PDB file of C-alpha atoms in Angstrom:
ATOM      1  CA  UNK J 278      -0.037   0.265  -0.076  1.00  0.00           C
ATOM      2  CA  UNK J 279       2.820   2.415   1.007  1.00  0.00           C
ATOM      3  CA  UNK J 280       4.642   1.842  -2.356  1.00  0.00           C
ATOM      4  CA  UNK J 281       1.314   2.809  -4.003  1.00  0.00           C
ATOM      5  CA  UNK J 282       0.472   5.733  -1.987  1.00  0.00           C
ATOM      6  CA  UNK J 283       4.067   7.126  -3.102  1.00  0.00           C
ATOM      7  CA  UNK J 284       3.603   6.191  -6.484  1.00  0.00           C
ATOM      8  CA  UNK J 285       0.405   8.354  -6.565  1.00  0.00           C
ATOM      9  CA  UNK J 286       2.052  11.205  -4.903  1.00  0.00           C
ATOM     10  CA  UNK J 287       5.040  11.022  -7.427  1.00  0.00           C
ATOM     11  CA  UNK J 288       2.717  11.008 -10.398  1.00  0.00           C
ATOM     12  CA  UNK J 289       1.034  13.993  -8.574  1.00  0.00           C
ATOM     13  CA  UNK J 290       4.448  16.163  -8.253  1.00  0.00           C
ATOM     14  CA  UNK J 291       5.202  14.839 -11.807  1.00  0.00           C
ATOM     15  CA  UNK J 292       2.065  16.529 -13.287  1.00  0.00           C
ATOM     16  CA  UNK J 293       2.795  19.713 -11.430  1.00  0.00           C
ATOM     17  CA  UNK J 294       6.536  19.811 -12.823  1.00  0.00           C
ATOM     18  CA  UNK J 295       5.193  18.667 -16.175  1.00  0.00           C
ATOM     19  CA  UNK J 296       2.508  21.842 -15.821  1.00  0.00           C
ATOM     20  CA  UNK J 297       5.610  24.133 -14.687  1.00  0.00           C
ATOM     21  CA  UNK J 298       7.690  23.385 -17.315  1.00  0.00           C
ATOM     22  CA  UNK J 299       5.340  24.208 -19.943  1.00  0.00           C
ATOM     23  CA  UNK J 300       5.433  27.695 -18.335  1.00  0.00           C
ATOM     24  CA  UNK J 301       8.763  28.105 -19.313  1.00  0.00           C
ATOM     25  CA  UNK J 302       8.385  30.504 -22.642  1.00  0.00           C
ATOM     26  CA  UNK J 303       9.055  29.271 -25.946  1.00  0.00           C
ATOM     27  CA  UNK J 304      12.608  29.580 -27.710  1.00  0.00           C
ATOM     28  CA  UNK J 305      13.179  32.093 -30.576  1.00  0.00           C
ATOM     29  CA  UNK J 306      13.954  30.684 -33.909  1.00  0.00           C
ATOM     30  CA  UNK J 307      17.352  28.756 -33.710  1.00  0.00           C
ATOM     31  CA  UNK J 308      17.847  28.745 -29.868  1.00  0.00           C
ATOM     32  CA  UNK J 309      17.072  25.838 -27.678  1.00  0.00           C
ATOM     33  CA  UNK J 310      13.782  25.796 -25.360  1.00  0.00           C
ATOM     34  CA  UNK J 311      14.993  26.605 -21.605  1.00  0.00           C
ATOM     35  CA  UNK J 312      12.329  24.229 -20.387  1.00  0.00           C
ATOM     36  CA  UNK J 313      13.505  21.337 -22.118  1.00  0.00           C
ATOM     37  CA  UNK J 314      15.513  20.196 -18.829  1.00  0.00           C
ATOM     38  CA  UNK J 315      12.734  20.667 -16.183  1.00  0.00           C
ATOM     39  CA  UNK J 316      10.377  19.139 -18.955  1.00  0.00           C
ATOM     40  CA  UNK J 317      12.650  16.163 -19.088  1.00  0.00           C
ATOM     41  CA  UNK J 318      12.832  15.836 -15.629  1.00  0.00           C
ATOM     42  CA  UNK J 319       9.324  15.679 -14.867  1.00  0.00           C
ATOM     43  CA  UNK J 320       8.974  13.324 -17.671  1.00  0.00           C
ATOM     44  CA  UNK J 321      11.224  11.182 -16.063  1.00  0.00           C
ATOM     45  CA  UNK J 322       9.639  11.501 -12.702  1.00  0.00           C
ATOM     46  CA  UNK J 323       6.149  10.216 -14.071  1.00  0.00           C
ATOM     47  CA  UNK J 324       7.965   7.305 -15.811  1.00  0.00           C
ATOM     48  CA  UNK J 325       9.279   6.562 -12.492  1.00  0.00           C
ATOM     49  CA  UNK J 326       5.854   6.910 -10.631  1.00  0.00           C
ATOM     50  CA  UNK J 327       4.140   4.333 -13.214  1.00  0.00           C
ATOM     51  CA  UNK J 328       6.783   1.845 -12.366  1.00  0.00           C
ATOM     52  CA  UNK J 329       6.157   2.181  -8.846  1.00  0.00           C
ATOM     53  CA  UNK J 330       2.490   1.882  -9.423  1.00  0.00           C
ATOM     54  CA  UNK J 331       2.920  -1.161 -11.523  1.00  0.00           C
ATOM     55  CA  UNK J 332       5.459  -2.707  -8.700  1.00  0.00           C
ATOM     56  CA  UNK J 333       3.276  -2.025  -6.201  1.00  0.00           C
ATOM     57  CA  UNK J 334       1.690  -5.292  -4.734  1.00  0.00           C
ATOM     58  CA  UNK J 335      -0.755  -5.639  -1.779  1.00  0.00           C
ATOM     59  CA  UNK J 336       1.142  -6.055   1.342  1.00  0.00           C
ATOM     60  CA  UNK J 337      -0.530  -8.654   3.874  1.00  0.00           C
ATOM     61  CA  UNK J 338      -2.755  -6.884   6.482  1.00  0.00           C
ATOM     62  CA  UNK J 339      -0.791  -8.630   9.515  1.00  0.00           C
ATOM     63  CA  UNK J 340       2.719  -7.008   8.014  1.00  0.00           C
ATOM     64  CA  UNK J 341       3.911  -4.330  10.027  1.00  0.00           C
ATOM     65  CA  UNK J 342       4.272  -0.356   8.572  1.00  0.00           C
ATOM     66  CA  UNK J 343       7.519   1.225   8.292  1.00  0.00           C
ATOM     67  CA  UNK J 344       7.798   4.353  10.657  1.00  0.00           C
ATOM     68  CA  UNK J 345      10.868   5.846   8.458  1.00  0.00           C
ATOM     69  CA  UNK J 346       9.387   8.474   6.327  1.00  0.00           C
ATOM     70  CA  UNK J 347      12.473  10.347   6.207  1.00  0.00           C
ATOM     71  CA  UNK J 348      13.175   9.200   2.305  1.00  0.00           C
ATOM     72  CA  UNK J 349       9.711  10.392   1.529  1.00  0.00           C
ATOM     73  CA  UNK J 350       9.779  13.579   3.582  1.00  0.00           C
ATOM     74  CA  UNK J 351      13.354  14.098   1.754  1.00  0.00           C
ATOM     75  CA  UNK J 352      11.942  13.932  -1.883  1.00  0.00           C
ATOM     76  CA  UNK J 353       8.905  16.151  -0.947  1.00  0.00           C
ATOM     77  CA  UNK J 354      11.206  18.669   0.575  1.00  0.00           C
ATOM     78  CA  UNK J 355      13.741  18.516  -2.400  1.00  0.00           C
ATOM     79  CA  UNK J 356      10.604  19.142  -4.898  1.00  0.00           C
ATOM     80  CA  UNK J 357       9.534  22.229  -2.920  1.00  0.00           C
ATOM     81  CA  UNK J 358      12.807  23.901  -3.206  1.00  0.00           C
ATOM     82  CA  UNK J 359      12.863  23.164  -7.114  1.00  0.00           C
ATOM     83  CA  UNK J 360       9.360  24.996  -7.360  1.00  0.00           C
ATOM     84  CA  UNK J 361      10.834  27.581  -4.974  1.00  0.00           C
ATOM     85  CA  UNK J 362      13.985  27.612  -7.100  1.00  0.00           C
ATOM     86  CA  UNK J 363      12.308  27.949 -10.556  1.00  0.00           C
ATOM     87  CA  UNK J 364       9.841  30.838  -9.188  1.00  0.00           C
ATOM     88  CA  UNK J 365      12.508  32.857  -8.153  1.00  0.00           C
ATOM     89  CA  UNK J 366      14.307  32.738 -11.624  1.00  0.00           C
ATOM     90  CA  UNK J 367      11.200  35.332 -12.428  1.00  0.00           C
ATOM     91  CA  UNK J 368      12.191  37.621  -9.107  1.00  0.00           C
ATOM     92  CA  UNK J 369      15.693  37.501  -9.104  1.00  0.00           C
ATOM     93  CA  UNK J 370      17.235  36.162 -12.549  1.00  0.00           C
ATOM     94  CA  UNK J 371      19.502  33.019 -12.517  1.00  0.00           C
ATOM     95  CA  UNK J 372      22.721  33.720 -10.721  1.00  0.00           C
ATOM     96  CA  UNK J 373      21.275  34.310  -7.277  1.00  0.00           C
ATOM     97  CA  UNK J 374      18.901  31.367  -6.753  1.00  0.00           C
ATOM     98  CA  UNK J 375      21.235  29.198  -7.876  1.00  0.00           C
ATOM     99  CA  UNK J 376      24.032  30.359  -5.907  1.00  0.00           C
ATOM    100  CA  UNK J 377      21.426  30.140  -2.660  1.00  0.00           C
ATOM    101  CA  UNK J 378      19.643  26.520  -4.015  1.00  0.00           C
ATOM    102  CA  UNK J 379      23.149  24.822  -4.623  1.00  0.00           C
ATOM    103  CA  UNK J 380      24.737  24.516  -1.248  1.00  0.00           C
ATOM    104  CA  UNK J 381      21.212  23.905   0.268  1.00  0.00           C
ATOM    105  CA  UNK J 382      20.625  20.813  -1.952  1.00  0.00           C
ATOM    106  CA  UNK J 383      24.198  19.611  -1.715  1.00  0.00           C
ATOM    107  CA  UNK J 384      23.819  19.890   2.202  1.00  0.00           C
ATOM    108  CA  UNK J 385      20.524  17.712   1.950  1.00  0.00           C
ATOM    109  CA  UNK J 386      22.187  15.314  -0.011  1.00  0.00           C
ATOM    110  CA  UNK J 387      24.880  14.969   2.900  1.00  0.00           C
ATOM    111  CA  UNK J 388      27.625  17.077   1.908  1.00  0.00           C
ATOM    112  CA  UNK J 389      28.906  18.686   4.940  1.00  0.00           C
ATOM    113  CA  UNK J 390      32.322  19.750   4.444  1.00  0.00           C
ATOM    114  CA  UNK J 391      31.836  23.937   4.598  1.00  0.00           C
ATOM    115  CA  UNK J 392      34.363  24.569   2.116  1.00  0.00           C
ATOM    116  CA  UNK J 393      32.778  22.650  -0.455  1.00  0.00           C
ATOM    117  CA  UNK J 394      29.372  24.456   0.391  1.00  0.00           C
ATOM    118  CA  UNK J 395      31.215  27.671   0.068  1.00  0.00           C
ATOM    119  CA  UNK J 396      32.779  26.788  -3.130  1.00  0.00           C
ATOM    120  CA  UNK J 397      29.585  25.602  -4.699  1.00  0.00           C
ATOM    121  CA  UNK J 398      28.227  29.217  -4.065  1.00  0.00           C
ATOM    122  CA  UNK J 399      30.431  30.303  -6.904  1.00  0.00           C
ATOM    123  CA  UNK J 400      31.023  27.154  -8.900  1.00  0.00           C
ATOM    124  CA  UNK J 401      27.373  25.877  -9.534  1.00  0.00           C
ATOM    125  CA  UNK J 402      26.336  29.357 -11.104  1.00  0.00           C
ATOM    126  CA  UNK J 403      29.492  29.344 -13.159  1.00  0.00           C
ATOM    127  CA  UNK J 404      29.498  25.975 -14.473  1.00  0.00           C
ATOM    128  CA  UNK J 405      25.862  25.637 -15.202  1.00  0.00           C
ATOM    129  CA  UNK J 406      26.027  28.993 -17.085  1.00  0.00           C
ATOM    130  CA  UNK J 407      28.847  27.647 -19.206  1.00  0.00           C
ATOM    131  CA  UNK J 408      26.718  24.792 -19.910  1.00  0.00           C
ATOM    132  CA  UNK J 409      23.479  26.339 -20.757  1.00  0.00           C
ATOM    133  CA  UNK J 410      23.962  30.039 -21.492  1.00  0.00           C
ATOM    134  CA  UNK J 411      27.579  29.565 -23.583  1.00  0.00           C
ATOM    135  CA  UNK J 412      27.280  26.142 -24.729  1.00  0.00           C
ATOM    136  CA  UNK J 413      23.275  25.414 -25.493  1.00  0.00           C
ATOM    137  CA  UNK J 414      22.851  29.193 -26.272  1.00  0.00           C
ATOM    138  CA  UNK J 415      19.644  29.639 -23.761  1.00  0.00           C
ATOM    139  CA  UNK J 416      19.494  32.988 -22.439  1.00  0.00           C
ATOM    140  CA  UNK J 417      19.279  33.238 -19.028  1.00  0.00           C
ATOM    141  CA  UNK J 418      16.284  34.581 -17.632  1.00  0.00           C
ATOM    142  CA  UNK J 419      16.465  37.971 -16.076  1.00  0.00           C
ATOM    143  CA  UNK J 420      14.787  38.686 -12.602  1.00  0.00           C
ATOM    144  CA  UNK J 421      12.272  41.528 -12.275  1.00  0.00           C
ATOM    145  CA  UNK J 422      12.861  42.486  -8.802  1.00  0.00           C
ATOM    146  CA  UNK J 423      16.823  42.553  -8.708  1.00  0.00           C
ATOM    147  CA  UNK J 424      19.072  40.461 -11.015  1.00  0.00           C
ATOM    148  CA  UNK J 425      22.929  39.854  -9.985  1.00  0.00           C
ATOM    149  CA  UNK J 426      23.800  39.128 -13.439  1.00  0.00           C
ATOM    150  CA  UNK J 427      23.106  42.856 -14.341  1.00  0.00           C
ATOM    151  CA  UNK J 428      25.291  44.070 -11.306  1.00  0.00           C
ATOM    152  CA  UNK J 429      27.946  42.078 -12.216  1.00  0.00           C
ATOM    153  CA  UNK J 430      28.269  43.196 -15.584  1.00  0.00           C
ATOM    154  CA  UNK J 431      27.719  46.894 -14.571  1.00  0.00           C
TER     155      UNK J 431
END
């Protein structure tokens, strides 16, 4: 029953993520659509939820329930961080949300080295900038409230 419930929750989250990916504006001719990565990730979540639902087998009634829900809460927490991260692009552009979110997510995944977390504040936005905006040719989203990229460029 638990695998079935987790599959349904994951399917719901995947549908919300697919909807969020479709909210990314269309690319101009000759450019790569900026929503391709979130769309692919949401589609992968949907496929995983289908596997969970297909693999869910009824548990015997007398089987004890597992009390450890840490993994489920971690997945839901990571999804909420991703939604906030995606929405913060609109407000603050690309650099600031990535610089804040990268060490938080690394910490959630078990990175406890403060030097590594500090380096991720600069390195993650830089690496993602090179991959998406230089190599793929996707234009960075600019913030409506504040954009650190404007401040850096002068």
